[in-house]
Coordinates of C-alpha atoms in Angstrom, one line a residue:
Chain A
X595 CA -50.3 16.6 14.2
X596 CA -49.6 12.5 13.9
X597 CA -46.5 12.0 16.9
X598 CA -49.5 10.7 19.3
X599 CA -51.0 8.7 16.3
X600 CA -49.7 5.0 16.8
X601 CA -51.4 1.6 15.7
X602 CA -51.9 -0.1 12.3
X603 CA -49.7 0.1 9.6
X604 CA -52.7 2.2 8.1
X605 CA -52.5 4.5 10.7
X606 CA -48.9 5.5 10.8
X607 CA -49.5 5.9 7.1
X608 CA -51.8 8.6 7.6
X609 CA -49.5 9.9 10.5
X610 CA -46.8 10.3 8.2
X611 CA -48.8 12.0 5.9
X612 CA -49.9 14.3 8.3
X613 CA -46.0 15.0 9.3
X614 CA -46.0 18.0 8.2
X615 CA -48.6 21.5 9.5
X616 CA -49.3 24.6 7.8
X617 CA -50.6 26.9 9.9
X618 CA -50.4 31.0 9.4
X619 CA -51.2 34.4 11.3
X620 CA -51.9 37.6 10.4
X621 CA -49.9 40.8 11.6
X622 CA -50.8 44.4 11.1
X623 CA -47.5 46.2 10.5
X624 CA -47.3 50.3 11.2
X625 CA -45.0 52.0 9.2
X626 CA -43.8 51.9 5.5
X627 CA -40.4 50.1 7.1
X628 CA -40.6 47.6 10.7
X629 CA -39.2 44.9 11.9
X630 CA -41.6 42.9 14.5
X631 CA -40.0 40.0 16.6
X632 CA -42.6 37.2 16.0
X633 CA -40.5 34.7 18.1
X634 CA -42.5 34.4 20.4
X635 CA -45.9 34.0 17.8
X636 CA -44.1 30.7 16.7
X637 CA -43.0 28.9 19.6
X638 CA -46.5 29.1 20.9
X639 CA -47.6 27.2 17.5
X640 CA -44.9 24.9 18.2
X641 CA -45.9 24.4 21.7
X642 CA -49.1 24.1 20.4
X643 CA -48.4 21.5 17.7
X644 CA -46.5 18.9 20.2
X645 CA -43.7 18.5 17.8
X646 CA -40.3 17.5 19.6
X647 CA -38.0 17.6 17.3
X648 CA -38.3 18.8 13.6
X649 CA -38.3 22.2 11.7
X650 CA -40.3 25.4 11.5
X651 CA -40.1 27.0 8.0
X652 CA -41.7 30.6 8.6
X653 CA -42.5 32.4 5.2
X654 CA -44.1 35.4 4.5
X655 CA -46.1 35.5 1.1
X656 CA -45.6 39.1 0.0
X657 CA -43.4 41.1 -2.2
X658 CA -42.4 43.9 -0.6
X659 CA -41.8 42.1 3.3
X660 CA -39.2 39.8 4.3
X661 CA -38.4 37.6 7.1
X662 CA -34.9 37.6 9.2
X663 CA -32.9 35.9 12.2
X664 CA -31.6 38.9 14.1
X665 CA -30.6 40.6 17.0
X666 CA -33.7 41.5 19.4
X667 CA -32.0 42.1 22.8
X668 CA -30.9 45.5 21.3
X669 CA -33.8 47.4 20.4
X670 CA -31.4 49.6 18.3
X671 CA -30.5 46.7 16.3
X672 CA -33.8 46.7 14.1
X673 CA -33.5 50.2 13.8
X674 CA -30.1 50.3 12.9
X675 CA -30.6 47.8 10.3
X676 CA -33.9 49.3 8.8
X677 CA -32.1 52.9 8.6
X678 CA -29.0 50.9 6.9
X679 CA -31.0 49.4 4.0
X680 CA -32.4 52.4 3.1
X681 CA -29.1 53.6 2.7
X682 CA -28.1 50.3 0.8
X683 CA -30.6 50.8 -1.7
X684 CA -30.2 53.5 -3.6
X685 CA -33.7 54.8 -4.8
X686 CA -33.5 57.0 -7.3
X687 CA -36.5 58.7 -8.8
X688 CA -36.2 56.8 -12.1
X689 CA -36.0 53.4 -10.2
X690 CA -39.8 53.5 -8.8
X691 CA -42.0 51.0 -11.1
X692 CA -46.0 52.2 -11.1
X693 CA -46.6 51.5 -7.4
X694 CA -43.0 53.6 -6.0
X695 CA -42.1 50.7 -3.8
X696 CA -39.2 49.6 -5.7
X697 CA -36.9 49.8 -2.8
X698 CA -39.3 47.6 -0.5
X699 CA -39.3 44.5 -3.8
X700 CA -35.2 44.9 -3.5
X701 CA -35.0 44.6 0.2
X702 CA -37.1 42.0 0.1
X703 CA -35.2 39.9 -2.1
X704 CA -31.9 40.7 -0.2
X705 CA -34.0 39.6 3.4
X706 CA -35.7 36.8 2.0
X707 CA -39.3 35.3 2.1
X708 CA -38.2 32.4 4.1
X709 CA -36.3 31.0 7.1
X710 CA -35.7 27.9 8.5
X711 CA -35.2 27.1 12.7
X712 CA -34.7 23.7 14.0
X713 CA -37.0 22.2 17.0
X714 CA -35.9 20.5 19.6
X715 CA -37.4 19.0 22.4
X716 CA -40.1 21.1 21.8
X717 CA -38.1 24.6 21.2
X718 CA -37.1 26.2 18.5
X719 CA -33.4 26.4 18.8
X720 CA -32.5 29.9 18.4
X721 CA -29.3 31.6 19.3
X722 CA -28.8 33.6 22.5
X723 CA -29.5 36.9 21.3
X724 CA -31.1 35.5 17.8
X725 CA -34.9 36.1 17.3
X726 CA -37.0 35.6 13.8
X727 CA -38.3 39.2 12.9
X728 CA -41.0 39.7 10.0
X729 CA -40.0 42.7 8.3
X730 CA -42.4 45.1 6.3
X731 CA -40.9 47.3 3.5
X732 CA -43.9 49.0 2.2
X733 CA -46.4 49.0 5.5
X734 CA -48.5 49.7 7.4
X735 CA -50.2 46.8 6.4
X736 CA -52.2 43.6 7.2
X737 CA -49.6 41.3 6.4
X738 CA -49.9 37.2 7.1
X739 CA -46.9 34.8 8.0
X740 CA -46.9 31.0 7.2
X741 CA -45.5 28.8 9.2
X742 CA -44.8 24.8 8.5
X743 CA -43.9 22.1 11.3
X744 CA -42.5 19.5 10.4
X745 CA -41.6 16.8 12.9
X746 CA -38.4 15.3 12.2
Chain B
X708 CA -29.9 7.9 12.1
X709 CA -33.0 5.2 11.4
X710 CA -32.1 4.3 8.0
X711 CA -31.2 0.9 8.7
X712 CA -33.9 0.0 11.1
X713 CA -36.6 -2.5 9.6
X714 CA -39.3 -4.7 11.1
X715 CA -42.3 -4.5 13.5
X716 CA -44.4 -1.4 12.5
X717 CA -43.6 0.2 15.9
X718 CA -40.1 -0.1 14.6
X719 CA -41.0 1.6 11.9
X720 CA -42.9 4.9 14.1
X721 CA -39.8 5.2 15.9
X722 CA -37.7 5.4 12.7
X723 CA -39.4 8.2 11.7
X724 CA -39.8 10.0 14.6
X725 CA -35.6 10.2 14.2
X726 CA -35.6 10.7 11.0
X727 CA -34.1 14.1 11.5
X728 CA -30.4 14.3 13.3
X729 CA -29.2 17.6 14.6
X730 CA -25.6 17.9 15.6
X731 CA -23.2 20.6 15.5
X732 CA -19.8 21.6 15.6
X733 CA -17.7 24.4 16.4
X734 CA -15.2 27.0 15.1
X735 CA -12.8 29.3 16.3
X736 CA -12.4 32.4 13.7
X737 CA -9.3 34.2 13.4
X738 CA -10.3 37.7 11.6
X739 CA -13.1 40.2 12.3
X740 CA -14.4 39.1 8.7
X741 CA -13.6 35.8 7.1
X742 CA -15.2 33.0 4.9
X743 CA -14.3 29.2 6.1
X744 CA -15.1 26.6 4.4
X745 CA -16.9 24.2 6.2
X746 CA -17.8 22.0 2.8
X747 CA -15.7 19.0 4.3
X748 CA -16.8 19.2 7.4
X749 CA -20.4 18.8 6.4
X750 CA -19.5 16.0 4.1
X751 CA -18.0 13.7 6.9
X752 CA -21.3 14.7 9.2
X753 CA -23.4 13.6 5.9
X754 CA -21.1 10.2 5.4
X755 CA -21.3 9.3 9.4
X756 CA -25.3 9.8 9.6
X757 CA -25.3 6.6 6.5
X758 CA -28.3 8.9 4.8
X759 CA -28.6 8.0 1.3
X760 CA -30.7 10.7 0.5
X761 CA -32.4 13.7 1.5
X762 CA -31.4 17.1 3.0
X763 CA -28.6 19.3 4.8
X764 CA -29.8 22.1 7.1
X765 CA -26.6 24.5 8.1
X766 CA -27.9 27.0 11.2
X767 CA -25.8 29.6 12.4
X768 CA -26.8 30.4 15.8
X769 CA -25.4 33.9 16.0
X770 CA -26.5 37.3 15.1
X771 CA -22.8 38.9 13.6
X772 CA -22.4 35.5 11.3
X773 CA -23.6 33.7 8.3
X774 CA -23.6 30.8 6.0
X775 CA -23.6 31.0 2.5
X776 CA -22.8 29.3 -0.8
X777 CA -20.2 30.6 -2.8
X778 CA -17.1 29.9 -5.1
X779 CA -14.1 28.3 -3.3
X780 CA -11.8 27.5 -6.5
X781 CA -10.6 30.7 -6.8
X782 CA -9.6 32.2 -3.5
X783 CA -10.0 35.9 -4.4
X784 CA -13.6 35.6 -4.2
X785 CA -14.4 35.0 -0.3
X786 CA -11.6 37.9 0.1
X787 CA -13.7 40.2 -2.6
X788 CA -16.9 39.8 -1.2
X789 CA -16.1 40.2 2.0
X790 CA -14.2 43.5 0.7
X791 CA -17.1 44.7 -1.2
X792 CA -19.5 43.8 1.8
X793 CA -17.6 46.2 3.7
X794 CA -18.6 49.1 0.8
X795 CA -22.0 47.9 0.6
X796 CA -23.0 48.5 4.2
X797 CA -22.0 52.1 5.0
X798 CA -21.3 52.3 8.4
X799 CA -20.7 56.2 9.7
X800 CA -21.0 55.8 13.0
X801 CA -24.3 57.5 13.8
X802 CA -25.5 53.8 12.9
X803 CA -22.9 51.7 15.5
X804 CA -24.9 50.7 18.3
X805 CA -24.2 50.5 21.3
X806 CA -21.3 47.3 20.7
X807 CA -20.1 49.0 17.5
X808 CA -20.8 45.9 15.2
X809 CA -23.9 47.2 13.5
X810 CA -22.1 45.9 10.1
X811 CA -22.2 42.6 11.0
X812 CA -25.7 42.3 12.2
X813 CA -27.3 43.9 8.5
X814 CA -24.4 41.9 7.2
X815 CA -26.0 38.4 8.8
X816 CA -29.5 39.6 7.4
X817 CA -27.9 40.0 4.2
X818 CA -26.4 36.6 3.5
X819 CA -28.6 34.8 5.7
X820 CA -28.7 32.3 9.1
X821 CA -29.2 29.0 7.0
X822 CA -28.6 27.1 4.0
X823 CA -29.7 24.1 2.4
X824 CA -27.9 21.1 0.3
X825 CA -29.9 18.3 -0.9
X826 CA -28.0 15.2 -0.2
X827 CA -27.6 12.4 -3.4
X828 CA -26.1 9.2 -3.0
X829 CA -24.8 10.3 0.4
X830 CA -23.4 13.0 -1.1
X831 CA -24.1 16.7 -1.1
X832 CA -25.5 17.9 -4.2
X833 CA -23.4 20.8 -4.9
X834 CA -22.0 22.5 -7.9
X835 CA -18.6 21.8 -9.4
X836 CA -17.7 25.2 -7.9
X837 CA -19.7 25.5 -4.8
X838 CA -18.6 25.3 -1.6
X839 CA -20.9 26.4 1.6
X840 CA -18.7 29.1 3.8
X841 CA -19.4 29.7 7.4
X842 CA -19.2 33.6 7.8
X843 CA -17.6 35.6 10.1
X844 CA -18.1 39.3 10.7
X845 CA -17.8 40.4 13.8
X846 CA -14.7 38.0 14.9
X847 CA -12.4 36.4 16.4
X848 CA -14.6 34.7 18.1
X849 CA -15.8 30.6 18.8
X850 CA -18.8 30.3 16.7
X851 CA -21.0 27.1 16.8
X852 CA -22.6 25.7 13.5
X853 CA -25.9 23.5 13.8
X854 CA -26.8 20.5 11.1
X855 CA -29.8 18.8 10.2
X856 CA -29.5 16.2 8.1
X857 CA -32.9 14.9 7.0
X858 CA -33.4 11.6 5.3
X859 CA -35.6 12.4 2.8
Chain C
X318 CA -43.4 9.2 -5.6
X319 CA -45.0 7.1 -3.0
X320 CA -48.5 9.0 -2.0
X321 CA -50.3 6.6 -3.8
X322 CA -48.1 3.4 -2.1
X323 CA -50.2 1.5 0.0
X324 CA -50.2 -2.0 1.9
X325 CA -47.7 -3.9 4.1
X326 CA -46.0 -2.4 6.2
X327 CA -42.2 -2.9 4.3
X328 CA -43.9 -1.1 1.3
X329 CA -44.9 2.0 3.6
X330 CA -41.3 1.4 4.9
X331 CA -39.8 2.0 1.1
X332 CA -42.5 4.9 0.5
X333 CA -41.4 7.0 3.3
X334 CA -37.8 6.3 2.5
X335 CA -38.7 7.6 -1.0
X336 CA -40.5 10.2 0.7
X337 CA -38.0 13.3 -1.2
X338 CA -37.7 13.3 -5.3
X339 CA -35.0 15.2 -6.7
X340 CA -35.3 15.9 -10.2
X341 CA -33.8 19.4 -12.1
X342 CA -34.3 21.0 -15.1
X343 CA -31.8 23.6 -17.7
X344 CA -32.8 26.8 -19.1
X345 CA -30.6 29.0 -21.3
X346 CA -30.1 32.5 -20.4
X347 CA -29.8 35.3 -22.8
X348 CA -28.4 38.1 -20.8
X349 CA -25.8 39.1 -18.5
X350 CA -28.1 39.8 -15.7
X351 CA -31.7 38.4 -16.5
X352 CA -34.6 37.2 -13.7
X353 CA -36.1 34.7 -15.6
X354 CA -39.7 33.1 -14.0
X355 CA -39.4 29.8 -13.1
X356 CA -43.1 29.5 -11.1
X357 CA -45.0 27.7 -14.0
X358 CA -42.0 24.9 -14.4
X359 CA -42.1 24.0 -10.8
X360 CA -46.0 23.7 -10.5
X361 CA -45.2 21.6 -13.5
X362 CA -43.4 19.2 -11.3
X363 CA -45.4 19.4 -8.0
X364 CA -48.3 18.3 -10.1
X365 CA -46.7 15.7 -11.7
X366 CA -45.5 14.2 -8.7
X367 CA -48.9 14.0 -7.1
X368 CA -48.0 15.5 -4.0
X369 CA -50.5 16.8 -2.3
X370 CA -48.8 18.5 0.8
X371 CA -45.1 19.3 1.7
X372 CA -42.4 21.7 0.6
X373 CA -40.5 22.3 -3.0
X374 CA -37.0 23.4 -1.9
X375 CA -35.4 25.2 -5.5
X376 CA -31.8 24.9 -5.5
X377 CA -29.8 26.4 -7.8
X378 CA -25.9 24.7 -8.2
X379 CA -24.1 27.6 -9.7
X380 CA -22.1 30.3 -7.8
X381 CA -23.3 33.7 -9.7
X382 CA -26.4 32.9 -10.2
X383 CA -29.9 32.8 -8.0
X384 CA -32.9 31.6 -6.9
X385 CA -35.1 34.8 -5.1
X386 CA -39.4 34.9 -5.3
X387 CA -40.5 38.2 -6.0
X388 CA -42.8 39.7 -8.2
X389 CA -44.1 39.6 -11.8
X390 CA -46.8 40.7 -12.4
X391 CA -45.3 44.4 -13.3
X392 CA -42.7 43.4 -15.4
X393 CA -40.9 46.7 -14.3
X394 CA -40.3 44.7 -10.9
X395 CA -37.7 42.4 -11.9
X396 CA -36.0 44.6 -14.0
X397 CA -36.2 47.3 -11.5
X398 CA -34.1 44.9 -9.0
X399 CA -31.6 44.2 -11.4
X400 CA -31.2 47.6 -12.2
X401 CA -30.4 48.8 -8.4
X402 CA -28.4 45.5 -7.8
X403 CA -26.3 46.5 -10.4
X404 CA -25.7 50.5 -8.4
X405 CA -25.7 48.0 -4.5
X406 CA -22.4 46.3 -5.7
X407 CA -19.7 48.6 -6.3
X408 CA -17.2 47.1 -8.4
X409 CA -14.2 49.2 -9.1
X410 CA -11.7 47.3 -11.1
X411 CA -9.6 46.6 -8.6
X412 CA -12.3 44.3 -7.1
X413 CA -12.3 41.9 -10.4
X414 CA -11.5 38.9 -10.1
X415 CA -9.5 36.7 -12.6
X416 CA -12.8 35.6 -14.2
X417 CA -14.2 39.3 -13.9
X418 CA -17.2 37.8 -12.5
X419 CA -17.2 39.1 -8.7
X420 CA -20.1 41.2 -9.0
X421 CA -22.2 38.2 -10.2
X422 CA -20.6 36.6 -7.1
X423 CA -21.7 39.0 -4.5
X424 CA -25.3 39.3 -5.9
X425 CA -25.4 35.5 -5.6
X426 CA -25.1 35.8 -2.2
X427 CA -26.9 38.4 -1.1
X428 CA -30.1 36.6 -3.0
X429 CA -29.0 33.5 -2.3
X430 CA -28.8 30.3 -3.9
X431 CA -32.1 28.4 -2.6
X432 CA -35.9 28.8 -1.7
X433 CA -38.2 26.9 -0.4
X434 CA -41.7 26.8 -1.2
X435 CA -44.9 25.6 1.0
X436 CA -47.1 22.7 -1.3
X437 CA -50.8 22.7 -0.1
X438 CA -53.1 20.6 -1.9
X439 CA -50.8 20.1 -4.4
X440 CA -50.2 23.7 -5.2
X441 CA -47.8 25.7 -4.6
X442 CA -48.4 28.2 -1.5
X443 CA -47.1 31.4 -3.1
X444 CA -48.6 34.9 -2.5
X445 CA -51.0 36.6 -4.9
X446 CA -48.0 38.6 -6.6
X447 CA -45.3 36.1 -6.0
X448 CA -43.3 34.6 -8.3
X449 CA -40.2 32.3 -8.4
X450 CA -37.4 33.7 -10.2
X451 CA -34.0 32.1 -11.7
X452 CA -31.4 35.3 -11.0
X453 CA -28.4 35.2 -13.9
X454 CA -25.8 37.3 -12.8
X455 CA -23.1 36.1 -15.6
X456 CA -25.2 35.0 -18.3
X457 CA -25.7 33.9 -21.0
X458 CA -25.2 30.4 -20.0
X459 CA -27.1 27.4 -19.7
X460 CA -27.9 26.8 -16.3
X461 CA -29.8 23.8 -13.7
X462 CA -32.3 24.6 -11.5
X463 CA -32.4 21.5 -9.0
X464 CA -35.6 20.9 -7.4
X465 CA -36.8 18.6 -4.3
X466 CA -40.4 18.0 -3.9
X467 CA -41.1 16.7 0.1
X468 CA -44.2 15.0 1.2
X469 CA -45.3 16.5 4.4

């Protein structure tokens, strides 16, 4: 990360070049469908990175997981949702391609592979009860999360 | 906002280091669902920052709420997708927790925490019929609405 | 693009303010409801822009149609999602609107109407089965797919 980076013209240009981090973890998910709060995962990489103020773009390369902004203080929220979506999507037999994880490509699509949280003042700034969840739709799996920094 | 700071290179570092405003506003809804048009709203935020160019970040802070980006011309369709979100999710009540609003937590997931505009000319880039709707559906309630604007 | 602006410091000044390119493309659409992959047009761009690390944010400026990653290399997968999209939104009659389109509203929604991609040595970061897909929900049209490639 550039923000304690200061001096020549030439090195604010790399600074600025640098703006931007791309880190990623891994996660091993265990069961076909899970949410896992990884809030707590990603403001340590913020922490970690020194940003102030800026963005953190969490997204999750894989087909058949997603990544959501939900309700962690709950714990039956997760479930509740999880149970709902398979209700949602209605798998019939003639619906399952080769691999029979239809369902988990659609949920993923309707989650999304991507979500954005502001930083501030070194935080991300999350809602009250809001945490970022990865959510697997075809686990258990090792499954990896990438996660960009951009000061601001 | 930076953009019309020029000079000394450390002028220049601390440009960039604001390069990224976050304010926020709020709303008070008036229905337990509803889509309000926050398009204007966002516009004046976008022409007081003086950014020419560059990006839009809407955050919803809450975990019963949404943004999204959908068709304002015609006012039947906020009312028919909020109707048909109501049959999508099927909420018997083996799946209302504990604060009975298990709807609008999938519902949230569904449609998302953020959206993004690109701004042009200091002017969101949206389609002729576009308009970006904050989304209620767990209201009435006061709901807060964060913005980024990013010169880009 | 700037990456390759060098010098003074007001020239590093105009390169970071020209940090963001916008550009967009059209594609036809041939079907009602058609997923069309988008992935090789956008690493089109990213390479042409000489960006080496940042994001692509993929915008898409129309109200029933798209933008989701998934994946293609079953081609059973995309139609697969279409398919059960189709059974997800329940449109009885009475929940047409004057254009008849409300369906194509809802899925828009519900897949949303931007991505954003991570770029990494200028590539983009997507996972081994991912793909970037243009979702027409009212086609056949001809439709814009906006694009902003960001320097990190």
């Amino acid at each position: 990360m550039g923000t304690k980076v200061k001096g020549s013209p030439d090195t604010e240009y790399r600074y600025f070049l640098k703006e931007e981090e791309m880190t990623s973890f891994t996660l091993r998910t265990t069961a076909r469908c899970e949410m896992i709060d990884i809030t707590e995962r990603l403001a340590a990489l913020v922490k970690e990175s020194g940003i102030r103020n800026g963005n953190c773009l969490v997204f999750v390369p894989h087909t058949t997981a997603a990544v959501t902004i939900n309700e962690n203080a709950d714990p039956d929220v997760p479930r509740v949702i999880l149970a709902v979506l398979d209700r949602i999507v209605p798998l019939a037999d003639r619906y399952r391609h080769a691999e029979g994880n239809a369902a988990a490509h659609i949920k993923a699509s309707l989650f999304g592979a991507s979500q954005t949280v502001f930083i501030e003042s070194g935080r991300l700034v999350l809602g009250t009860w809001q945490a970022v969840f990865f959510c697997e739709f075809d686990g258990p799996r090792t499954r990896r999360v990438q996660v960009g920094l951009t000061a601001g």
